[in-house]
Amino acid sequence: MSHSDIKAVATWLREARSVFVLTGAGISTESGIPDFRGPEGVWTKDPEAERTATIQHYMSNRDHRIQSWANRTNSAMQTAEPNAGHMALSNLAEKGKLDLLVTQNIDGLHHAAGTPPESIIEIHGTVLEYACLGCGDRGPIEVMLERVRNGDEDPHCESCGGLIKSATISFGQALVAADLEKAQAAASNCDLFLAIGTSLTVYPVAALPEIALQCGAQLIILNAQETPYDGRATVLLRGGIGETLPRIVELV
Ligand code: NAD
């Protein structure tokens, strides 16, 4: 990747009126959390896992829930630390050049990196909390993980008896309408849209760059593999995120 591309992106960031950042699983691979569709992705290695990642499958299949909870108790997401990419975005916010960070990630690492919570939308939810699919009760995931470790392998809600799931949004579940509306409004208002570590294939989030482009924003893509938007990006950065992003932010 050329130094002039890095410098150009830093200049646009400095001069931008409103910066929108969208992140995906690729920003967390350097924290030891595999993505879905990269070369070492969970779904690249096990295509069956993609077919079962729906809310319908979770609700109808007890064995699947038991396996999901067992996986959660020793998931890399519970112990992962933010990496240089997350820290660079936190620094960008400190420099006043990050208006909204929409993440598809459910690992909580943007919060852990110190990016102000009011600047972050976790559009697909979080694994750090549980949610009852019946009454909507929520709480720290650790409460449920403790129950699982103590032998309750498919925990149900103590108030309403409903199914419990991590507070993530699976395929087949609606996004939080207010979050999506806020993200769409910010995308239509930004003049610089940075897409980082995402294959840009999961809708409706993948429509956000389209909204920004139609409203006249420049699109910068930082991703190791192709995305459907590559031909429309002002600059396409193919490097690793943890190496590239700090270089850009340092120059802002
Ligand atoms: P994705 O797996 O579809 O795409 C990730 C992209 O990141 C790939 O194109 C890959 O080439 C690129 N990438 C991986 N590591 C990189 C690196 N170090 N530098 C540069 N590029 C890198 O992920 P997505 O677009 O976010 O969509 C899939 C869904 O996955 C999202 O809905 C998200 O909720 C979920 N997910 C989240 C996590 C997490 O929270 N960390 C992990 C896996 C999946």
PDB file of C-alpha atoms and ligand atoms in Angstrom:
ATOM      1  CA  MET A   1       0.000   0.000   0.000  1.00  0.00           C
ATOM      2  CA  SER A   2       1.424   3.367  -0.974  1.00  0.00           C
ATOM      3  CA  HIS A   3       2.321   6.048   1.531  1.00  0.00           C
ATOM      4  CA  SER A   4       0.513   8.563  -0.693  1.00  0.00           C
ATOM      5  CA  ASP A   5      -2.790   6.663  -0.227  1.00  0.00           C
ATOM      6  CA  ILE A   6      -2.279   6.741   3.548  1.00  0.00           C
ATOM      7  CA  LYS A   7      -1.510  10.451   3.428  1.00  0.00           C
ATOM      8  CA  ALA A   8      -4.495  11.181   1.197  1.00  0.00           C
ATOM      9  CA  VAL A   9      -6.920   9.366   3.514  1.00  0.00           C
ATOM     10  CA  ALA A  10      -5.474  11.198   6.533  1.00  0.00           C
ATOM     11  CA  THR A  11      -5.937  14.529   4.756  1.00  0.00           C
ATOM     12  CA  TRP A  12      -9.569  13.758   3.872  1.00  0.00           C
ATOM     13  CA  LEU A  13     -10.196  12.734   7.470  1.00  0.00           C
ATOM     14  CA  ARG A  14      -8.702  15.999   8.702  1.00  0.00           C
ATOM     15  CA  GLU A  15     -10.784  18.056   6.301  1.00  0.00           C
ATOM     16  CA  ALA A  16     -14.026  16.076   6.595  1.00  0.00           C
ATOM     17  CA  ARG A  17     -17.115  17.716   8.079  1.00  0.00           C
ATOM     18  CA  SER A  18     -18.645  14.393   9.209  1.00  0.00           C
ATOM     19  CA  VAL A  19     -16.940  10.994   9.362  1.00  0.00           C
ATOM     20  CA  PHE A  20     -18.889   7.717   9.412  1.00  0.00           C
ATOM     21  CA  VAL A  21     -16.995   4.517  10.230  1.00  0.00           C
ATOM     22  CA  LEU A  22     -18.424   1.051   9.645  1.00  0.00           C
ATOM     23  CA  THR A  23     -16.500  -1.908  11.050  1.00  0.00           C
ATOM     24  CA  GLY A  24     -16.901  -5.657  10.638  1.00  0.00           C
ATOM     25  CA  ALA A  25     -15.401  -8.874  11.919  1.00  0.00           C
ATOM     26  CA  GLY A  26     -12.085  -8.121  10.140  1.00  0.00           C
ATOM     27  CA  ILE A  27     -11.086  -5.493  12.716  1.00  0.00           C
ATOM     28  CA  SER A  28     -11.177  -8.136  15.468  1.00  0.00           C
ATOM     29  CA  THR A  29      -9.272 -11.000  13.800  1.00  0.00           C
ATOM     30  CA  GLU A  30      -6.017  -9.543  15.177  1.00  0.00           C
ATOM     31  CA  SER A  31      -7.558  -9.895  18.654  1.00  0.00           C
ATOM     32  CA  GLY A  32      -7.884 -13.644  18.039  1.00  0.00           C
ATOM     33  CA  ILE A  33     -11.581 -13.668  17.058  1.00  0.00           C
ATOM     34  CA  PRO A  34     -12.114 -15.341  13.682  1.00  0.00           C
ATOM     35  CA  ASP A  35     -14.303 -13.570  11.089  1.00  0.00           C
ATOM     36  CA  PHE A  36     -17.004 -15.397   9.097  1.00  0.00           C
ATOM     37  CA  ARG A  37     -15.944 -15.084   5.477  1.00  0.00           C
ATOM     38  CA  GLY A  38     -12.174 -14.472   5.498  1.00  0.00           C
ATOM     39  CA  PRO A  39      -9.742 -17.311   4.613  1.00  0.00           C
ATOM     40  CA  GLU A  40      -9.765 -18.519   8.248  1.00  0.00           C
ATOM     41  CA  GLY A  41     -13.449 -17.601   8.713  1.00  0.00           C
ATOM     42  CA  VAL A  42     -15.878 -19.692  10.756  1.00  0.00           C
ATOM     43  CA  TRP A  43     -18.223 -20.080   7.762  1.00  0.00           C
ATOM     44  CA  THR A  44     -15.424 -20.521   5.213  1.00  0.00           C
ATOM     45  CA  LYS A  45     -14.297 -23.557   7.208  1.00  0.00           C
ATOM     46  CA  ASP A  46     -17.799 -24.815   8.121  1.00  0.00           C
ATOM     47  CA  PRO A  47     -20.506 -23.729   5.609  1.00  0.00           C
ATOM     48  CA  GLU A  48     -23.138 -25.690   7.619  1.00  0.00           C
ATOM     49  CA  ALA A  49     -22.666 -23.193  10.479  1.00  0.00           C
ATOM     50  CA  GLU A  50     -23.996 -20.373   8.238  1.00  0.00           C
ATOM     51  CA  ARG A  51     -27.221 -22.305   7.535  1.00  0.00           C
ATOM     52  CA  THR A  52     -27.905 -22.795  11.257  1.00  0.00           C
ATOM     53  CA  ALA A  53     -27.159 -19.197  12.321  1.00  0.00           C
ATOM     54  CA  THR A  54     -30.854 -18.225  12.334  1.00  0.00           C
ATOM     55  CA  ILE A  55     -33.197 -17.324  15.170  1.00  0.00           C
ATOM     56  CA  GLN A  56     -35.646 -19.985  13.940  1.00  0.00           C
ATOM     57  CA  HIS A  57     -33.015 -22.702  14.300  1.00  0.00           C
ATOM     58  CA  TYR A  58     -32.032 -21.428  17.754  1.00  0.00           C
ATOM     59  CA  MET A  59     -35.642 -21.418  18.972  1.00  0.00           C
ATOM     60  CA  SER A  60     -36.590 -24.804  17.552  1.00  0.00           C
ATOM     61  CA  ASN A  61     -33.497 -26.859  18.316  1.00  0.00           C
ATOM     62  CA  ARG A  62     -32.513 -27.559  21.933  1.00  0.00           C
ATOM     63  CA  ASP A  63     -29.299 -29.361  20.963  1.00  0.00           C
ATOM     64  CA  HIS A  64     -28.242 -26.279  19.006  1.00  0.00           C
ATOM     65  CA  ARG A  65     -28.887 -24.043  22.042  1.00  0.00           C
ATOM     66  CA  ILE A  66     -26.909 -26.370  24.308  1.00  0.00           C
ATOM     67  CA  GLN A  67     -24.015 -26.302  21.851  1.00  0.00           C
ATOM     68  CA  SER A  68     -24.230 -22.483  21.527  1.00  0.00           C
ATOM     69  CA  TRP A  69     -24.057 -22.005  25.304  1.00  0.00           C
ATOM     70  CA  ALA A  70     -21.203 -24.500  25.619  1.00  0.00           C
ATOM     71  CA  ASN A  71     -19.326 -22.580  22.899  1.00  0.00           C
ATOM     72  CA  ARG A  72     -20.004 -19.262  24.680  1.00  0.00           C
ATOM     73  CA  THR A  73     -18.443 -20.471  27.927  1.00  0.00           C
ATOM     74  CA  ASN A  74     -15.055 -20.857  26.248  1.00  0.00           C
ATOM     75  CA  SER A  75     -15.368 -18.345  23.395  1.00  0.00           C
ATOM     76  CA  ALA A  76     -12.394 -16.128  22.533  1.00  0.00           C
ATOM     77  CA  MET A  77     -14.842 -13.191  22.632  1.00  0.00           C
ATOM     78  CA  GLN A  78     -15.181 -13.373  26.416  1.00  0.00           C
ATOM     79  CA  THR A  79     -11.469 -12.743  26.980  1.00  0.00           C
ATOM     80  CA  ALA A  80     -10.274 -10.866  23.852  1.00  0.00           C
ATOM     81  CA  GLU A  81      -8.514  -7.507  24.150  1.00  0.00           C
ATOM     82  CA  PRO A  82      -8.746  -4.571  21.735  1.00  0.00           C
ATOM     83  CA  ASN A  83      -5.949  -4.416  19.154  1.00  0.00           C
ATOM     84  CA  ALA A  84      -4.144  -1.581  17.349  1.00  0.00           C
ATOM     85  CA  GLY A  85      -7.087  -1.138  14.935  1.00  0.00           C
ATOM     86  CA  HIS A  86      -9.629  -0.589  17.726  1.00  0.00           C
ATOM     87  CA  MET A  87      -7.197   1.750  19.503  1.00  0.00           C
ATOM     88  CA  ALA A  88      -6.645   3.775  16.304  1.00  0.00           C
ATOM     89  CA  LEU A  89     -10.401   4.402  16.021  1.00  0.00           C
ATOM     90  CA  SER A  90     -10.519   5.421  19.655  1.00  0.00           C
ATOM     91  CA  ASN A  91      -7.704   7.915  18.913  1.00  0.00           C
ATOM     92  CA  LEU A  92      -9.610   9.162  15.872  1.00  0.00           C
ATOM     93  CA  ALA A  93     -12.600   9.886  18.139  1.00  0.00           C
ATOM     94  CA  GLU A  94     -10.293  11.718  20.555  1.00  0.00           C
ATOM     95  CA  LYS A  95      -9.103  13.869  17.658  1.00  0.00           C
ATOM     96  CA  GLY A  96     -12.748  14.794  17.023  1.00  0.00           C
ATOM     97  CA  LYS A  97     -12.851  13.042  13.647  1.00  0.00           C
ATOM     98  CA  LEU A  98     -15.321  10.230  14.302  1.00  0.00           C
ATOM     99  CA  ASP A  99     -18.976  11.222  14.252  1.00  0.00           C
ATOM    100  CA  LEU A 100     -20.486   7.749  14.337  1.00  0.00           C
ATOM    101  CA  LEU A 101     -18.992   4.257  14.561  1.00  0.00           C
ATOM    102  CA  VAL A 102     -21.407   1.555  13.477  1.00  0.00           C
ATOM    103  CA  THR A 103     -20.047  -1.897  14.177  1.00  0.00           C
ATOM    104  CA  GLN A 104     -21.419  -5.217  13.044  1.00  0.00           C
ATOM    105  CA  ASN A 105     -19.273  -6.804  15.718  1.00  0.00           C
ATOM    106  CA  ILE A 106     -20.754  -8.275  18.847  1.00  0.00           C
ATOM    107  CA  ASP A 107     -17.504  -8.485  20.831  1.00  0.00           C
ATOM    108  CA  GLY A 108     -17.585  -5.140  22.699  1.00  0.00           C
ATOM    109  CA  LEU A 109     -13.997  -4.298  21.697  1.00  0.00           C
ATOM    110  CA  HIS A 110     -14.701  -0.734  20.500  1.00  0.00           C
ATOM    111  CA  HIS A 111     -16.039   0.056  23.974  1.00  0.00           C
ATOM    112  CA  ALA A 112     -13.055  -1.712  25.549  1.00  0.00           C
ATOM    113  CA  ALA A 113     -10.723   0.457  23.426  1.00  0.00           C
ATOM    114  CA  GLY A 114     -12.219   3.605  24.969  1.00  0.00           C
ATOM    115  CA  THR A 115     -14.266   4.969  22.053  1.00  0.00           C
ATOM    116  CA  PRO A 116     -17.064   7.004  23.696  1.00  0.00           C
ATOM    117  CA  PRO A 117     -20.206   4.818  24.000  1.00  0.00           C
ATOM    118  CA  GLU A 118     -22.399   7.609  22.599  1.00  0.00           C
ATOM    119  CA  SER A 119     -20.421   7.407  19.322  1.00  0.00           C
ATOM    120  CA  ILE A 120     -20.928   3.630  18.936  1.00  0.00           C
ATOM    121  CA  ILE A 121     -23.856   1.654  17.573  1.00  0.00           C
ATOM    122  CA  GLU A 122     -23.539  -2.129  17.974  1.00  0.00           C
ATOM    123  CA  ILE A 123     -26.002  -2.800  15.212  1.00  0.00           C
ATOM    124  CA  HIS A 124     -25.954  -6.612  15.626  1.00  0.00           C
ATOM    125  CA  GLY A 125     -26.037  -6.499  19.428  1.00  0.00           C
ATOM    126  CA  THR A 126     -23.499  -7.758  21.965  1.00  0.00           C
ATOM    127  CA  VAL A 127     -22.312 -11.072  23.416  1.00  0.00           C
ATOM    128  CA  LEU A 128     -21.561  -9.354  26.700  1.00  0.00           C
ATOM    129  CA  GLU A 129     -25.257  -9.404  27.655  1.00  0.00           C
ATOM    130  CA  TYR A 130     -28.079 -11.947  27.560  1.00  0.00           C
ATOM    131  CA  ALA A 131     -31.663 -11.252  26.495  1.00  0.00           C
ATOM    132  CA  CYS A 132     -34.883 -13.161  27.186  1.00  0.00           C
ATOM    133  CA  LEU A 133     -36.737 -13.868  23.939  1.00  0.00           C
ATOM    134  CA  GLY A 134     -40.016 -13.843  25.909  1.00  0.00           C
ATOM    135  CA  CYS A 135     -40.094 -10.781  28.185  1.00  0.00           C
ATOM    136  CA  GLY A 136     -36.993  -8.929  26.970  1.00  0.00           C
ATOM    137  CA  ASP A 137     -35.207  -9.103  30.340  1.00  0.00           C
ATOM    138  CA  ARG A 138     -31.482  -8.368  29.903  1.00  0.00           C
ATOM    139  CA  GLY A 139     -28.373  -8.614  32.016  1.00  0.00           C
ATOM    140  CA  PRO A 140     -24.654  -9.423  31.978  1.00  0.00           C
ATOM    141  CA  ILE A 141     -23.905 -12.632  30.030  1.00  0.00           C
ATOM    142  CA  GLU A 142     -21.714 -13.792  32.899  1.00  0.00           C
ATOM    143  CA  VAL A 143     -24.871 -14.489  34.947  1.00  0.00           C
ATOM    144  CA  MET A 144     -26.009 -17.035  32.337  1.00  0.00           C
ATOM    145  CA  LEU A 145     -22.533 -18.457  31.738  1.00  0.00           C
ATOM    146  CA  GLU A 146     -22.341 -19.173  35.463  1.00  0.00           C
ATOM    147  CA  ARG A 147     -25.667 -21.060  35.282  1.00  0.00           C
ATOM    148  CA  VAL A 148     -24.397 -23.051  32.278  1.00  0.00           C
ATOM    149  CA  ARG A 149     -21.145 -23.904  34.067  1.00  0.00           C
ATOM    150  CA  ASN A 150     -23.237 -25.111  37.017  1.00  0.00           C
ATOM    151  CA  GLY A 151     -25.134 -27.572  34.818  1.00  0.00           C
ATOM    152  CA  ASP A 152     -28.110 -25.565  33.452  1.00  0.00           C
ATOM    153  CA  GLU A 153     -27.148 -26.273  29.848  1.00  0.00           C
ATOM    154  CA  ASP A 154     -30.158 -24.516  28.182  1.00  0.00           C
ATOM    155  CA  PRO A 155     -31.052 -21.669  30.597  1.00  0.00           C
ATOM    156  CA  HIS A 156     -34.588 -20.244  30.602  1.00  0.00           C
ATOM    157  CA  CYS A 157     -35.853 -16.952  32.037  1.00  0.00           C
ATOM    158  CA  GLU A 158     -36.514 -17.011  35.779  1.00  0.00           C
ATOM    159  CA  SER A 159     -39.353 -14.471  35.426  1.00  0.00           C
ATOM    160  CA  CYS A 160     -41.306 -15.682  32.363  1.00  0.00           C
ATOM    161  CA  GLY A 161     -39.812 -19.069  31.430  1.00  0.00           C
ATOM    162  CA  GLY A 162     -38.812 -17.772  27.970  1.00  0.00           C
ATOM    163  CA  LEU A 163     -35.759 -18.836  25.997  1.00  0.00           C
ATOM    164  CA  ILE A 164     -32.536 -16.985  26.772  1.00  0.00           C
ATOM    165  CA  LYS A 165     -30.026 -16.031  24.098  1.00  0.00           C
ATOM    166  CA  SER A 166     -27.004 -13.763  23.971  1.00  0.00           C
ATOM    167  CA  ALA A 167     -28.166 -10.203  23.183  1.00  0.00           C
ATOM    168  CA  THR A 168     -27.008 -10.529  19.583  1.00  0.00           C
ATOM    169  CA  ILE A 169     -29.161 -10.170  16.494  1.00  0.00           C
ATOM    170  CA  SER A 170     -29.260 -13.412  14.502  1.00  0.00           C
ATOM    171  CA  PHE A 171     -30.441 -13.817  10.926  1.00  0.00           C
ATOM    172  CA  GLY A 172     -34.251 -13.649  11.055  1.00  0.00           C
ATOM    173  CA  GLN A 173     -34.301 -11.167  13.952  1.00  0.00           C
ATOM    174  CA  ALA A 174     -35.098  -7.496  13.363  1.00  0.00           C
ATOM    175  CA  LEU A 175     -32.483  -4.844  14.031  1.00  0.00           C
ATOM    176  CA  VAL A 176     -33.290  -2.192  16.643  1.00  0.00           C
ATOM    177  CA  ALA A 177     -35.242   0.308  14.524  1.00  0.00           C
ATOM    178  CA  ALA A 178     -33.867   3.414  16.313  1.00  0.00           C
ATOM    179  CA  ASP A 179     -30.262   2.214  15.767  1.00  0.00           C
ATOM    180  CA  LEU A 180     -30.836   1.588  12.071  1.00  0.00           C
ATOM    181  CA  GLU A 181     -32.543   4.968  11.621  1.00  0.00           C
ATOM    182  CA  LYS A 182     -29.699   6.774  13.403  1.00  0.00           C
ATOM    183  CA  ALA A 183     -27.129   4.941  11.242  1.00  0.00           C
ATOM    184  CA  GLN A 184     -28.988   5.751   8.030  1.00  0.00           C
ATOM    185  CA  ALA A 185     -29.335   9.423   8.965  1.00  0.00           C
ATOM    186  CA  ALA A 186     -25.616   9.673   9.783  1.00  0.00           C
ATOM    187  CA  ALA A 187     -24.667   7.906   6.532  1.00  0.00           C
ATOM    188  CA  SER A 188     -26.739  10.353   4.509  1.00  0.00           C
ATOM    189  CA  ASN A 189     -25.151  13.307   6.337  1.00  0.00           C
ATOM    190  CA  CYS A 190     -21.465  12.250   6.249  1.00  0.00           C
ATOM    191  CA  ASP A 191     -18.933  13.384   3.686  1.00  0.00           C
ATOM    192  CA  LEU A 192     -16.428  10.589   4.410  1.00  0.00           C
ATOM    193  CA  PHE A 193     -17.433   6.960   4.872  1.00  0.00           C
ATOM    194  CA  LEU A 194     -14.786   4.480   6.035  1.00  0.00           C
ATOM    195  CA  ALA A 195     -15.613   0.758   5.711  1.00  0.00           C
ATOM    196  CA  ILE A 196     -13.115  -1.336   7.706  1.00  0.00           C
ATOM    197  CA  GLY A 197     -12.824  -5.132   7.907  1.00  0.00           C
ATOM    198  CA  THR A 198     -16.205  -5.947   6.450  1.00  0.00           C
ATOM    199  CA  SER A 199     -17.209  -7.978   3.403  1.00  0.00           C
ATOM    200  CA  LEU A 200     -20.144  -5.531   2.962  1.00  0.00           C
ATOM    201  CA  THR A 201     -22.539  -8.369   2.238  1.00  0.00           C
ATOM    202  CA  VAL A 202     -24.859  -8.436   5.291  1.00  0.00           C
ATOM    203  CA  TYR A 203     -27.984  -6.309   4.759  1.00  0.00           C
ATOM    204  CA  PRO A 204     -29.382  -3.866   5.754  1.00  0.00           C
ATOM    205  CA  VAL A 205     -25.979  -2.688   7.047  1.00  0.00           C
ATOM    206  CA  ALA A 206     -24.388  -3.223   3.631  1.00  0.00           C
ATOM    207  CA  ALA A 207     -26.759  -0.581   2.214  1.00  0.00           C
ATOM    208  CA  LEU A 208     -25.183   2.162   4.366  1.00  0.00           C
ATOM    209  CA  PRO A 209     -22.276   2.883   1.942  1.00  0.00           C
ATOM    210  CA  GLU A 210     -24.828   3.143  -0.869  1.00  0.00           C
ATOM    211  CA  ILE A 211     -26.743   5.808   1.097  1.00  0.00           C
ATOM    212  CA  ALA A 212     -23.513   7.735   1.741  1.00  0.00           C
ATOM    213  CA  LEU A 213     -22.405   7.531  -1.910  1.00  0.00           C
ATOM    214  CA  GLN A 214     -25.783   8.743  -3.154  1.00  0.00           C
ATOM    215  CA  CYS A 215     -25.517  11.728  -0.820  1.00  0.00           C
ATOM    216  CA  GLY A 216     -22.114  12.631  -2.277  1.00  0.00           C
ATOM    217  CA  ALA A 217     -19.720  11.164   0.334  1.00  0.00           C
ATOM    218  CA  GLN A 218     -16.344   9.680  -0.513  1.00  0.00           C
ATOM    219  CA  LEU A 219     -15.962   5.987   0.298  1.00  0.00           C
ATOM    220  CA  ILE A 220     -12.697   4.559   1.666  1.00  0.00           C
ATOM    221  CA  ILE A 221     -12.446   0.774   2.024  1.00  0.00           C
ATOM    222  CA  LEU A 222      -9.830  -0.932   4.197  1.00  0.00           C
ATOM    223  CA  ASN A 223     -10.222  -4.686   3.798  1.00  0.00           C
ATOM    224  CA  ALA A 224      -8.024  -7.657   2.929  1.00  0.00           C
ATOM    225  CA  GLN A 225     -10.479  -9.119   0.396  1.00  0.00           C
ATOM    226  CA  GLU A 226     -12.815  -7.870  -2.339  1.00  0.00           C
ATOM    227  CA  THR A 227     -16.159  -6.276  -1.508  1.00  0.00           C
ATOM    228  CA  PRO A 228     -19.065  -5.443  -3.844  1.00  0.00           C
ATOM    229  CA  TYR A 229     -18.283  -1.721  -3.376  1.00  0.00           C
ATOM    230  CA  ASP A 230     -14.601  -1.826  -4.420  1.00  0.00           C
ATOM    231  CA  GLY A 231     -15.256  -0.217  -7.826  1.00  0.00           C
ATOM    232  CA  ARG A 232     -16.922   2.772  -6.168  1.00  0.00           C
ATOM    233  CA  ALA A 233     -14.286   3.495  -3.528  1.00  0.00           C
ATOM    234  CA  THR A 234     -12.175   6.641  -3.844  1.00  0.00           C
ATOM    235  CA  VAL A 235      -9.349   4.682  -2.220  1.00  0.00           C
ATOM    236  CA  LEU A 236      -9.078   0.948  -1.677  1.00  0.00           C
ATOM    237  CA  LEU A 237      -6.603  -0.081   1.039  1.00  0.00           C
ATOM    238  CA  ARG A 238      -5.772  -3.777   0.979  1.00  0.00           C
ATOM    239  CA  GLY A 239      -3.402  -3.963   3.982  1.00  0.00           C
ATOM    240  CA  GLY A 240      -3.901  -5.443   7.432  1.00  0.00           C
ATOM    241  CA  ILE A 241      -6.026  -3.207   9.650  1.00  0.00           C
ATOM    242  CA  GLY A 242      -3.793  -3.222  12.742  1.00  0.00           C
ATOM    243  CA  GLU A 243      -0.858  -2.013  10.688  1.00  0.00           C
ATOM    244  CA  THR A 244      -2.648   0.432   8.363  1.00  0.00           C
ATOM    245  CA  LEU A 245      -5.168   2.230  10.560  1.00  0.00           C
ATOM    246  CA  PRO A 246      -2.685   3.554  13.163  1.00  0.00           C
ATOM    247  CA  ARG A 247      -0.519   4.919  10.316  1.00  0.00           C
ATOM    248  CA  ILE A 248      -3.492   6.857   8.965  1.00  0.00           C
ATOM    249  CA  VAL A 249      -4.743   8.158  12.330  1.00  0.00           C
ATOM    250  CA  GLU A 250      -1.267   9.266  13.371  1.00  0.00           C
ATOM    251  CA  LEU A 251      -1.276  11.691  10.421  1.00  0.00           C
ATOM    252  CA  VAL A 252      -4.730  13.146  11.177  1.00  0.00           C
TER     253      VAL A 252
HETATM  254  P1  NAD B   1     -17.069 -11.006   7.243  1.00  0.00           P
HETATM  255  O1  NAD B   1     -16.491 -12.210   7.887  1.00  0.00           O
HETATM  256  O2  NAD B   1     -18.115 -11.210   6.211  1.00  0.00           O
HETATM  257  O3  NAD B   1     -15.882 -10.162   6.546  1.00  0.00           O
HETATM  258  C1  NAD B   1     -14.715  -9.816   7.224  1.00  0.00           C
HETATM  259  C2  NAD B   1     -13.745  -9.204   6.214  1.00  0.00           C
HETATM  260  O4  NAD B   1     -12.615  -8.740   6.930  1.00  0.00           O
HETATM  261  C3  NAD B   1     -13.245 -10.208   5.175  1.00  0.00           C
HETATM  262  O5  NAD B   1     -13.467  -9.668   3.881  1.00  0.00           O
HETATM  263  C4  NAD B   1     -11.743 -10.345   5.485  1.00  0.00           C
HETATM  264  O6  NAD B   1     -10.966 -10.476   4.331  1.00  0.00           O
HETATM  265  C5  NAD B   1     -11.435  -9.045   6.181  1.00  0.00           C
HETATM  266  N1  NAD B   1     -10.345  -9.136   7.174  1.00  0.00           N
HETATM  267  C6  NAD B   1     -10.181 -10.061   8.150  1.00  0.00           C
HETATM  268  N2  NAD B   1      -9.108  -9.779   8.914  1.00  0.00           N
HETATM  269  C7  NAD B   1      -8.558  -8.642   8.381  1.00  0.00           C
HETATM  270  C8  NAD B   1      -7.431  -7.840   8.728  1.00  0.00           C
HETATM  271  N3  NAD B   1      -6.651  -8.118   9.782  1.00  0.00           N
HETATM  272  N4  NAD B   1      -7.148  -6.749   7.947  1.00  0.00           N
HETATM  273  C9  NAD B   1      -7.926  -6.447   6.878  1.00  0.00           C
HETATM  274  N5  NAD B   1      -9.031  -7.152   6.517  1.00  0.00           N
HETATM  275  C10 NAD B   1      -9.337  -8.233   7.273  1.00  0.00           C
HETATM  276  O7  NAD B   1     -17.563 -10.045   8.394  1.00  0.00           O
HETATM  277  P2  NAD B   1     -18.677  -8.883   8.411  1.00  0.00           P
HETATM  278  O8  NAD B   1     -18.655  -8.143   7.121  1.00  0.00           O
HETATM  279  O9  NAD B   1     -18.504  -8.175   9.691  1.00  0.00           O
HETATM  280  O10 NAD B   1     -20.116  -9.613   8.459  1.00  0.00           O
HETATM  281  C11 NAD B   1     -20.384 -10.802   9.090  1.00  0.00           C
HETATM  282  C12 NAD B   1     -21.149 -10.811  10.402  1.00  0.00           C
HETATM  283  O11 NAD B   1     -20.216 -11.376  11.272  1.00  0.00           O
HETATM  284  C13 NAD B   1     -21.511  -9.552  11.111  1.00  0.00           C
HETATM  285  O12 NAD B   1     -22.892  -9.496  11.181  1.00  0.00           O
HETATM  286  C14 NAD B   1     -20.976  -9.731  12.572  1.00  0.00           C
HETATM  287  O13 NAD B   1     -22.042  -9.585  13.493  1.00  0.00           O
HETATM  288  C15 NAD B   1     -20.518 -11.134  12.620  1.00  0.00           C
HETATM  289  N6  NAD B   1     -19.261 -11.489  13.318  1.00  0.00           N
HETATM  290  C16 NAD B   1     -18.745 -10.709  14.315  1.00  0.00           C
HETATM  291  C17 NAD B   1     -17.551 -11.052  14.926  1.00  0.00           C
HETATM  292  C18 NAD B   1     -17.038 -10.159  16.040  1.00  0.00           C
HETATM  293  O14 NAD B   1     -17.837  -9.581  16.769  1.00  0.00           O
HETATM  294  N7  NAD B   1     -15.728 -10.027  16.187  1.00  0.00           N
HETATM  295  C19 NAD B   1     -16.840 -12.175  14.513  1.00  0.00           C
HETATM  296  C20 NAD B   1     -17.385 -12.986  13.496  1.00  0.00           C
HETATM  297  C21 NAD B   1     -18.591 -12.601  12.904  1.00  0.00           C
END
